[in-house]
PDB file of C-alpha atoms in Angstrom:
ATOM      1  CA  MET A  46      81.461 -21.371  -1.893  1.00  0.00           C
ATOM      2  CA  ALA A  47      84.044 -22.330   0.619  1.00  0.00           C
ATOM      3  CA  ASN A  48      84.736 -18.765   1.827  1.00  0.00           C
ATOM      4  CA  PHE A  49      80.699 -18.060   1.910  1.00  0.00           C
ATOM      5  CA  LEU A  50      80.263 -21.109   4.441  1.00  0.00           C
ATOM      6  CA  SER A  51      83.128 -19.915   6.595  1.00  0.00           C
ATOM      7  CA  TYR A  52      81.053 -16.412   6.702  1.00  0.00           C
ATOM      8  CA  LEU A  53      78.131 -18.164   8.128  1.00  0.00           C
ATOM      9  CA  LYS A  54      80.123 -19.205  11.017  1.00  0.00           C
ATOM     10  CA  THR A  55      81.544 -16.047  12.141  1.00  0.00           C
ATOM     11  CA  LYS A  56      80.356 -13.870  15.044  1.00  0.00           C
ATOM     12  CA  SER A  57      79.695 -11.050  12.245  1.00  0.00           C
ATOM     13  CA  PHE A  58      77.055 -12.844  10.548  1.00  0.00           C
ATOM     14  CA  ARG A  59      75.332 -13.792  13.548  1.00  0.00           C
ATOM     15  CA  ASN A  60      75.305 -10.616  15.034  1.00  0.00           C
ATOM     16  CA  ASN A  61      73.907  -9.155  11.486  1.00  0.00           C
ATOM     17  CA  LEU A  62      71.404 -12.056  11.391  1.00  0.00           C
ATOM     18  CA  VAL A  63      70.060 -11.190  15.163  1.00  0.00           C
ATOM     19  CA  ALA A  64      69.741  -7.580  14.490  1.00  0.00           C
ATOM     20  CA  ALA A  65      67.776  -8.304  11.226  1.00  0.00           C
ATOM     21  CA  VAL A  66      65.142 -10.459  12.877  1.00  0.00           C
ATOM     22  CA  ALA A  67      65.074  -7.961  16.021  1.00  0.00           C
ATOM     23  CA  THR A  68      64.411  -5.274  13.487  1.00  0.00           C
ATOM     24  CA  VAL A  69      61.466  -7.127  11.970  1.00  0.00           C
ATOM     25  CA  VAL A  70      60.049  -8.263  14.741  1.00  0.00           C
ATOM     26  CA  GLY A  71      60.155  -4.462  16.042  1.00  0.00           C
ATOM     27  CA  LEU A  72      58.494  -3.478  12.778  1.00  0.00           C
ATOM     28  CA  LEU A  73      55.812  -5.882  13.105  1.00  0.00           C
ATOM     29  CA  LEU A  74      54.821  -4.965  17.019  1.00  0.00           C
ATOM     30  CA  ILE A  75      54.881  -1.107  15.721  1.00  0.00           C
ATOM     31  CA  ALA A  76      52.663  -2.195  13.353  1.00  0.00           C
ATOM     32  CA  PHE A  77      50.372  -4.263  15.674  1.00  0.00           C
ATOM     33  CA  PHE A  78      50.061  -1.699  18.083  1.00  0.00           C
ATOM     34  CA  SER A  79      49.482   0.931  15.892  1.00  0.00           C
ATOM     35  CA  LEU A  80      46.565  -0.612  14.569  1.00  0.00           C
ATOM     36  CA  ARG A  81      45.070  -1.571  17.439  1.00  0.00           C
ATOM     37  CA  TYR A  82      45.175   2.273  18.688  1.00  0.00           C
ATOM     38  CA  TYR A  83      43.845   3.471  15.246  1.00  0.00           C
ATOM     39  CA  THR A  84      40.915   0.846  15.238  1.00  0.00           C
ATOM     40  CA  LYS A  85      40.614   1.397  19.259  1.00  0.00           C
ATOM     41  CA  HIS A  86      40.531  -2.210  19.552  1.00  0.00           C
ATOM     42  CA  GLY A  87      38.030  -3.290  22.317  1.00  0.00           C
ATOM     43  CA  GLN A  88      36.137  -0.133  22.525  1.00  0.00           C
ATOM     44  CA  GLY A  89      32.638   0.625  20.942  1.00  0.00           C
ATOM     45  CA  LEU A  90      28.982   0.549  21.768  1.00  0.00           C
ATOM     46  CA  ASN A  91      25.870  -1.253  21.137  1.00  0.00           C
ATOM     47  CA  VAL A  92      23.559   0.143  18.490  1.00  0.00           C
ATOM     48  CA  PRO A  93      20.466   1.202  20.579  1.00  0.00           C
ATOM     49  CA  VAL A  94      17.080   0.407  19.630  1.00  0.00           C
ATOM     50  CA  VAL A  95      15.255   2.969  17.555  1.00  0.00           C
ATOM     51  CA  LYS A  96      13.227   1.175  15.168  1.00  0.00           C
ATOM     52  CA  GLY A  97       9.699   2.203  16.344  1.00  0.00           C
ATOM     53  CA  LEU A  98      10.578   5.417  17.802  1.00  0.00           C
ATOM     54  CA  SER A  99       9.745   8.734  16.174  1.00  0.00           C
ATOM     55  CA  PHE A 100      12.386  10.259  14.175  1.00  0.00           C
ATOM     56  CA  ASN A 101      13.134  12.747  16.366  1.00  0.00           C
ATOM     57  CA  GLN A 102      13.374  10.448  19.456  1.00  0.00           C
ATOM     58  CA  ALA A 103      15.973   8.107  17.342  1.00  0.00           C
ATOM     59  CA  VAL A 104      18.003  11.073  16.255  1.00  0.00           C
ATOM     60  CA  SER A 105      18.286  12.233  19.873  1.00  0.00           C
ATOM     61  CA  LYS A 106      19.191   8.502  20.979  1.00  0.00           C
ATOM     62  CA  LEU A 107      21.947   8.175  18.503  1.00  0.00           C
ATOM     63  CA  GLU A 108      23.425  11.519  18.964  1.00  0.00           C
ATOM     64  CA  ASP A 109      23.658  11.215  22.818  1.00  0.00           C
ATOM     65  CA  LEU A 110      25.825   8.169  22.047  1.00  0.00           C
ATOM     66  CA  GLY A 111      27.999   9.867  19.469  1.00  0.00           C
ATOM     67  CA  LEU A 112      26.632   7.809  16.515  1.00  0.00           C
ATOM     68  CA  ARG A 113      26.184   9.713  13.076  1.00  0.00           C
ATOM     69  CA  TYR A 114      22.856   8.824  10.827  1.00  0.00           C
ATOM     70  CA  GLU A 115      21.644   8.970   7.670  1.00  0.00           C
ATOM     71  CA  VAL A 116      18.143   8.542   6.381  1.00  0.00           C
ATOM     72  CA  ASP A 117      15.872   7.142   3.711  1.00  0.00           C
ATOM     73  CA  SER A 118      11.989   6.968   3.363  1.00  0.00           C
ATOM     74  CA  VAL A 119       9.150   4.830   2.117  1.00  0.00           C
ATOM     75  CA  TYR A 120       5.835   4.988   2.460  1.00  0.00           C
ATOM     76  CA  ILE A 121       3.960   1.829   4.124  1.00  0.00           C
ATOM     77  CA  MET A 122       0.090   2.850   4.230  1.00  0.00           C
ATOM     78  CA  ASP A 123      -0.745   0.735   7.809  1.00  0.00           C
ATOM     79  CA  MET A 124       1.916   2.698   9.585  1.00  0.00           C
ATOM     80  CA  PRO A 125       1.860   6.186  11.069  1.00  0.00           C
ATOM     81  CA  PRO A 126       4.231   8.610   9.522  1.00  0.00           C
ATOM     82  CA  GLY A 127       7.704   9.585  10.844  1.00  0.00           C
ATOM     83  CA  ILE A 128       8.302   6.519  12.510  1.00  0.00           C
ATOM     84  CA  VAL A 129      11.672   4.541  12.052  1.00  0.00           C
ATOM     85  CA  ILE A 130      10.664   1.299  10.247  1.00  0.00           C
ATOM     86  CA  ASP A 131      14.313  -0.090   9.980  1.00  0.00           C
ATOM     87  CA  GLN A 132      17.694   0.587  10.757  1.00  0.00           C
ATOM     88  CA  ASP A 133      21.248  -0.794  10.067  1.00  0.00           C
ATOM     89  CA  PRO A 134      22.987  -1.963  11.727  1.00  0.00           C
ATOM     90  CA  GLU A 135      20.248  -3.888  13.950  1.00  0.00           C
ATOM     91  CA  ALA A 136      19.858  -3.008  17.453  1.00  0.00           C
ATOM     92  CA  ASN A 137      22.517  -4.471  20.011  1.00  0.00           C
ATOM     93  CA  THR A 138      25.303  -4.709  16.992  1.00  0.00           C
ATOM     94  CA  PHE A 139      28.540  -3.607  18.543  1.00  0.00           C
ATOM     95  CA  VAL A 140      30.213  -1.001  16.528  1.00  0.00           C
ATOM     96  CA  LYS A 141      33.093   1.719  17.033  1.00  0.00           C
ATOM     97  CA  ASP A 142      31.947   5.290  17.748  1.00  0.00           C
ATOM     98  CA  ASN A 143      30.956   7.849  15.429  1.00  0.00           C
ATOM     99  CA  ARG A 144      29.623   4.895  13.180  1.00  0.00           C
ATOM    100  CA  THR A 145      26.489   5.967  10.820  1.00  0.00           C
ATOM    101  CA  ILE A 146      23.608   4.412  11.511  1.00  0.00           C
ATOM    102  CA  TYR A 147      21.148   3.921   8.576  1.00  0.00           C
ATOM    103  CA  LEU A 148      17.268   4.903   9.065  1.00  0.00           C
ATOM    104  CA  THR A 149      14.232   4.080   6.974  1.00  0.00           C
ATOM    105  CA  ILE A 150      11.691   6.466   7.817  1.00  0.00           C
ATOM    106  CA  ASN A 151       8.083   5.872   6.884  1.00  0.00           C
ATOM    107  CA  THR A 152       7.160   9.295   4.925  1.00  0.00           C
ATOM    108  CA  ALA A 153       3.503  11.266   5.212  1.00  0.00           C
ATOM    109  CA  GLN A 154       3.007  12.010   1.528  1.00  0.00           C
ATOM    110  CA  ALA A 155       1.923   8.439  -0.236  1.00  0.00           C
ATOM    111  CA  PRO A 156       3.377   8.492  -3.859  1.00  0.00           C
ATOM    112  CA  ASN A 157       1.318   8.327  -6.615  1.00  0.00           C
ATOM    113  CA  VAL A 158       0.514   5.282  -8.572  1.00  0.00           C
ATOM    114  CA  LYS A 159      -1.019   4.807 -12.379  1.00  0.00           C
ATOM    115  CA  PHE A 160      -4.420   2.805 -12.042  1.00  0.00           C
ATOM    116  CA  PRO A 161      -4.305  -0.598 -13.622  1.00  0.00           C
ATOM    117  CA  ASP A 162      -6.886  -2.062 -15.990  1.00  0.00           C
ATOM    118  CA  ILE A 163      -9.345  -4.191 -14.135  1.00  0.00           C
ATOM    119  CA  GLN A 164     -12.271  -3.702 -15.758  1.00  0.00           C
ATOM    120  CA  PHE A 165     -14.026  -7.128 -17.021  1.00  0.00           C
ATOM    121  CA  LYS A 166     -11.556  -8.834 -14.791  1.00  0.00           C
ATOM    122  CA  SER A 167     -12.813 -11.445 -12.168  1.00  0.00           C
ATOM    123  CA  PHE A 168     -12.830 -10.042  -8.694  1.00  0.00           C
ATOM    124  CA  ILE A 169     -10.335 -12.442  -7.150  1.00  0.00           C
ATOM    125  CA  GLU A 170      -7.925 -11.424 -10.219  1.00  0.00           C
ATOM    126  CA  ALA A 171      -8.776  -7.549  -9.672  1.00  0.00           C
ATOM    127  CA  GLN A 172      -8.005  -7.728  -5.895  1.00  0.00           C
ATOM    128  CA  ALA A 173      -4.607  -9.104  -6.652  1.00  0.00           C
ATOM    129  CA  ILE A 174      -3.537  -6.315  -9.228  1.00  0.00           C
ATOM    130  CA  ILE A 175      -5.016  -3.490  -6.977  1.00  0.00           C
ATOM    131  CA  ALA A 176      -3.254  -5.042  -4.228  1.00  0.00           C
ATOM    132  CA  SER A 177       0.311  -5.096  -6.053  1.00  0.00           C
ATOM    133  CA  PHE A 178      -0.121  -1.310  -6.656  1.00  0.00           C
ATOM    134  CA  GLY A 179      -0.104  -0.922  -3.137  1.00  0.00           C
ATOM    135  CA  LEU A 180      -3.833   0.078  -3.308  1.00  0.00           C
ATOM    136  CA  LYS A 181      -6.954  -1.259  -1.631  1.00  0.00           C
ATOM    137  CA  VAL A 182     -10.493  -2.969  -2.393  1.00  0.00           C
ATOM    138  CA  GLY A 183     -13.021  -0.458  -0.662  1.00  0.00           C
ATOM    139  CA  ASP A 184     -16.805  -1.106  -0.887  1.00  0.00           C
ATOM    140  CA  THR A 185     -18.240  -3.805  -3.096  1.00  0.00           C
ATOM    141  CA  ALA A 186     -21.778  -3.584  -4.747  1.00  0.00           C
ATOM    142  CA  TYR A 187     -23.442  -5.994  -7.474  1.00  0.00           C
ATOM    143  CA  LYS A 188     -25.766  -4.976 -10.446  1.00  0.00           C
ATOM    144  CA  ALA A 189     -27.714  -7.356 -12.593  1.00  0.00           C
ATOM    145  CA  ASP A 190     -25.374  -8.679 -15.123  1.00  0.00           C
ATOM    146  CA  VAL A 191     -24.939 -12.137 -16.800  1.00  0.00           C
ATOM    147  CA  SER A 192     -21.439 -12.264 -15.378  1.00  0.00           C
ATOM    148  CA  ARG A 193     -20.659 -13.121 -11.864  1.00  0.00           C
ATOM    149  CA  ASP A 194     -18.232 -11.618 -10.067  1.00  0.00           C
ATOM    150  CA  VAL A 195     -16.963  -9.678 -12.803  1.00  0.00           C
ATOM    151  CA  VAL A 196     -15.855  -5.957 -12.521  1.00  0.00           C
ATOM    152  CA  LEU A 197     -18.119  -3.731 -14.180  1.00  0.00           C
ATOM    153  CA  GLU A 198     -17.411  -0.380 -13.007  1.00  0.00           C
ATOM    154  CA  ILE A 199     -14.478   0.940 -10.785  1.00  0.00           C
ATOM    155  CA  SER A 200     -14.880   4.273  -8.485  1.00  0.00           C
ATOM    156  CA  PHE A 201     -12.555   6.305  -6.210  1.00  0.00           C
ATOM    157  CA  GLY A 202     -14.037   8.866  -3.687  1.00  0.00           C
ATOM    158  CA  GLY A 203     -17.225   8.664  -5.909  1.00  0.00           C
ATOM    159  CA  SER A 204     -15.906   9.479  -9.212  1.00  0.00           C
ATOM    160  CA  ALA A 205     -15.203   6.991 -11.805  1.00  0.00           C
ATOM    161  CA  VAL A 206     -11.451   5.635 -12.539  1.00  0.00           C
ATOM    162  CA  HIS A 207      -9.818   4.792 -15.636  1.00  0.00           C
ATOM    163  CA  PRO A 208      -6.585   3.000 -16.603  1.00  0.00           C
ATOM    164  CA  GLY A 209      -3.839   5.394 -16.415  1.00  0.00           C
ATOM    165  CA  ASP A 210      -5.589   7.681 -13.893  1.00  0.00           C
ATOM    166  CA  VAL A 211      -3.190   8.786 -11.131  1.00  0.00           C
ATOM    167  CA  ILE A 212      -4.515   8.231  -7.572  1.00  0.00           C
ATOM    168  CA  PRO A 213      -2.379   8.038  -4.559  1.00  0.00           C
ATOM    169  CA  LYS A 214      -1.105   4.832  -3.181  1.00  0.00           C
ATOM    170  CA  GLY A 215      -2.808   3.310  -0.575  1.00  0.00           C
ATOM    171  CA  SER A 216      -6.274   4.677  -1.843  1.00  0.00           C
ATOM    172  CA  LYS A 217      -9.325   2.490  -1.579  1.00  0.00           C
ATOM    173  CA  ILE A 218     -10.969   1.641  -4.663  1.00  0.00           C
ATOM    174  CA  ASP A 219     -14.866   0.910  -4.736  1.00  0.00           C
ATOM    175  CA  LEU A 220     -16.038  -1.818  -7.229  1.00  0.00           C
ATOM    176  CA  LEU A 221     -19.184  -2.717  -8.728  1.00  0.00           C
ATOM    177  CA  LEU A 222     -19.556  -6.213  -9.735  1.00  0.00           C
ATOM    178  CA  GLY A 223     -22.229  -8.463 -11.745  1.00  0.00           C
ATOM    179  CA  ASP A 224     -24.258 -10.847  -9.867  1.00  0.00           C
ATOM    180  CA  GLY A 225     -24.712 -13.382 -12.519  1.00  0.00           C
ATOM    181  CA  ARG A 226     -28.209 -13.082 -12.757  1.00  0.00           C
ATOM    182  CA  GLY A 227     -28.895 -10.849 -15.773  1.00  0.00           C
ATOM    183  CA  ASN A 228     -30.791 -13.104 -17.539  1.00  0.00           C
ATOM    184  CA  GLU A 229     -33.042 -13.982 -14.704  1.00  0.00           C
ATOM    185  CA  GLU A 230     -36.594 -12.388 -14.618  1.00  0.00           C
ATOM    186  CA  VAL A 231     -38.766 -10.855 -11.981  1.00  0.00           C
ATOM    187  CA  GLU A 232     -42.425  -9.844 -11.699  1.00  0.00           C
ATOM    188  CA  ILE A 233     -43.468  -6.429 -12.232  1.00  0.00           C
ATOM    189  CA  PRO A 234     -44.288  -4.841  -9.419  1.00  0.00           C
ATOM    190  CA  THR A 235     -47.310  -2.289  -9.448  1.00  0.00           C
ATOM    191  CA  LEU A 236     -46.380   1.136  -8.296  1.00  0.00           C
ATOM    192  CA  MET A 237     -49.384   3.297  -9.054  1.00  0.00           C
ATOM    193  CA  GLY A 238     -50.205   5.775  -5.912  1.00  0.00           C
ATOM    194  CA  PHE A 239     -46.436   5.331  -4.715  1.00  0.00           C
ATOM    195  CA  THR A 240     -44.455   8.254  -3.863  1.00  0.00           C
ATOM    196  CA  LYS A 241     -40.955   8.116  -5.630  1.00  0.00           C
ATOM    197  CA  ASP A 242     -39.230   7.114  -2.306  1.00  0.00           C
ATOM    198  CA  GLU A 243     -41.718   4.322  -1.766  1.00  0.00           C
ATOM    199  CA  ALA A 244     -41.315   3.366  -5.781  1.00  0.00           C
ATOM    200  CA  VAL A 245     -37.377   3.203  -5.121  1.00  0.00           C
ATOM    201  CA  PHE A 246     -37.837   0.716  -2.059  1.00  0.00           C
ATOM    202  CA  SER A 247     -40.183  -1.676  -3.972  1.00  0.00           C
ATOM    203  CA  LEU A 248     -38.081  -1.734  -7.288  1.00  0.00           C
ATOM    204  CA  LYS A 249     -34.737  -2.589  -4.906  1.00  0.00           C
ATOM    205  CA  GLY A 250     -36.967  -5.158  -3.457  1.00  0.00           C
ATOM    206  CA  SER A 251     -37.425  -6.956  -6.863  1.00  0.00           C
ATOM    207  CA  ASN A 252     -34.147  -6.376  -8.173  1.00  0.00           C
ATOM    208  CA  LEU A 253     -35.224  -3.479 -10.441  1.00  0.00           C
ATOM    209  CA  LYS A 254     -34.214   0.326 -10.911  1.00  0.00           C
ATOM    210  CA  LEU A 255     -35.764   3.513 -11.159  1.00  0.00           C
ATOM    211  CA  GLY A 256     -35.832   4.480 -14.558  1.00  0.00           C
ATOM    212  CA  THR A 257     -36.646   8.309 -16.094  1.00  0.00           C
ATOM    213  CA  ILE A 258     -39.039  10.480 -13.971  1.00  0.00           C
ATOM    214  CA  THR A 259     -41.403  12.839 -15.726  1.00  0.00           C
ATOM    215  CA  TYR A 260     -44.028  15.172 -13.995  1.00  0.00           C
ATOM    216  CA  GLU A 261     -47.440  15.832 -15.127  1.00  0.00           C
ATOM    217  CA  GLY A 262     -49.307  19.093 -14.262  1.00  0.00           C
ATOM    218  CA  ASN A 263     -48.455  21.248 -11.770  1.00  0.00           C
ATOM    219  CA  ILE A 264     -46.175  20.022  -8.926  1.00  0.00           C
ATOM    220  CA  THR A 265     -46.585  22.115  -5.783  1.00  0.00           C
ATOM    221  CA  ASP A 266     -45.191  19.178  -3.562  1.00  0.00           C
ATOM    222  CA  THR A 267     -42.549  16.898  -4.935  1.00  0.00           C
ATOM    223  CA  ALA A 268     -42.321  14.779  -1.768  1.00  0.00           C
ATOM    224  CA  ASN A 269     -46.079  13.727  -1.960  1.00  0.00           C
ATOM    225  CA  ALA A 270     -46.367  13.611  -5.639  1.00  0.00           C
ATOM    226  CA  VAL A 271     -47.500  10.257  -6.412  1.00  0.00           C
ATOM    227  CA  ILE A 272     -47.009   7.742  -9.771  1.00  0.00           C
ATOM    228  CA  ILE A 273     -49.840   7.956 -12.229  1.00  0.00           C
ATOM    229  CA  MET A 274     -48.317   6.152 -14.866  1.00  0.00           C
ATOM    230  CA  GLN A 275     -45.176   3.473 -15.202  1.00  0.00           C
ATOM    231  CA  SER A 276     -43.469   1.522 -18.001  1.00  0.00           C
ATOM    232  CA  PRO A 277     -43.137  -1.188 -18.214  1.00  0.00           C
ATOM    233  CA  VAL A 278     -46.625  -1.845 -16.467  1.00  0.00           C
ATOM    234  CA  LEU A 279     -48.173  -5.159 -15.446  1.00  0.00           C
ATOM    235  CA  SER A 280     -50.462  -6.280 -17.978  1.00  0.00           C
ATOM    236  CA  ASP A 281     -52.278  -9.672 -19.181  1.00  0.00           C
ATOM    237  CA  THR A 282     -49.338  -9.854 -21.851  1.00  0.00           C
ATOM    238  CA  LEU A 283     -46.391  -8.713 -19.734  1.00  0.00           C
ATOM    239  CA  SER A 284     -45.800  -9.927 -16.335  1.00  0.00           C
ATOM    240  CA  LYS A 285     -41.899 -10.271 -15.945  1.00  0.00           C
ATOM    241  CA  VAL A 286     -38.881  -8.539 -16.891  1.00  0.00           C
ATOM    242  CA  LYS A 287     -35.248  -8.987 -16.389  1.00  0.00           C
ATOM    243  CA  ILE A 288     -33.504  -8.511 -13.576  1.00  0.00           C
ATOM    244  CA  GLY A 289     -32.194  -4.720 -13.417  1.00  0.00           C
ATOM    245  CA  THR A 290     -34.731  -3.301 -15.497  1.00  0.00           C
ATOM    246  CA  PRO A 291     -35.368   0.142 -15.116  1.00  0.00           C
ATOM    247  CA  VAL A 292     -39.009   1.237 -14.549  1.00  0.00           C
ATOM    248  CA  ASN A 293     -39.931   4.831 -15.604  1.00  0.00           C
ATOM    249  CA  ILE A 294     -42.503   6.463 -13.724  1.00  0.00           C
ATOM    250  CA  THR A 295     -44.893   9.844 -13.982  1.00  0.00           C
ATOM    251  CA  LEU A 296     -45.532  11.636 -10.899  1.00  0.00           C
ATOM    252  CA  SER A 297     -48.069  14.182  -9.949  1.00  0.00           C
ATOM    253  CA  ASN A 298     -50.097  15.968  -7.357  1.00  0.00           C
ATOM    254  CA  LYS A 299     -53.430  14.713  -8.833  1.00  0.00           C
ATOM    255  CA  ASN A 300     -55.583  12.224  -7.003  1.00  0.00           C
ATOM    256  CA  ILE A 301     -55.774   8.853  -8.496  1.00  0.00           C
ATOM    257  CA  ASN A 302     -59.240   7.359  -8.715  1.00  0.00           C
TER     258      ASN A 302
END
């Protein structure tokens, strides 16, 4: 122990200690400056604003700055296709040269979705379900029915839609709803002598609808053929029918006396 303590007081130990410390400090300095050089400390650029630009404009801007890019796509129905809708990192973020910028582009092709079951659901509930599937409510119309604001029929592009049918996301869905007046009654209009178009107009005003159409005799002028019979017809025993009741008519080119 005494010899070790004596050694610590020698010049040889002091020289070795100074050399070891200098070596460690030198290694640390070399590592520090090497890291700064490797990472180009203090060098870089701000990410440009490419959100809202077309894909080609965004790529040109990034390539001019020496930045790389990767692309993903989504479909947003209310935005034009080919537009950058998101970027990562955000604009004005400080990054190193050659950094990859991730772009999200709005695709032109709408993905398909399977239509949900909304029949006989309330209009409010149907709206929420349709929106959750990326669809929109188009035109709405009403028909006589005891249910009020309940979905009775669904159509897309003029054709009926059923649960599970595949349609493009963003499509507008037309709904036929009940008006809640199915049990109400209205007066039976007299259609005798009316043309078909006049009858349709009269029935619509009475909340009734045109039923079957038959013809009597030789019909030479369909547009001017007039109604010679209807069913149901206004009588002493029957004056009212339920809203939405179909009225059947018979047309003829014969004059009505």
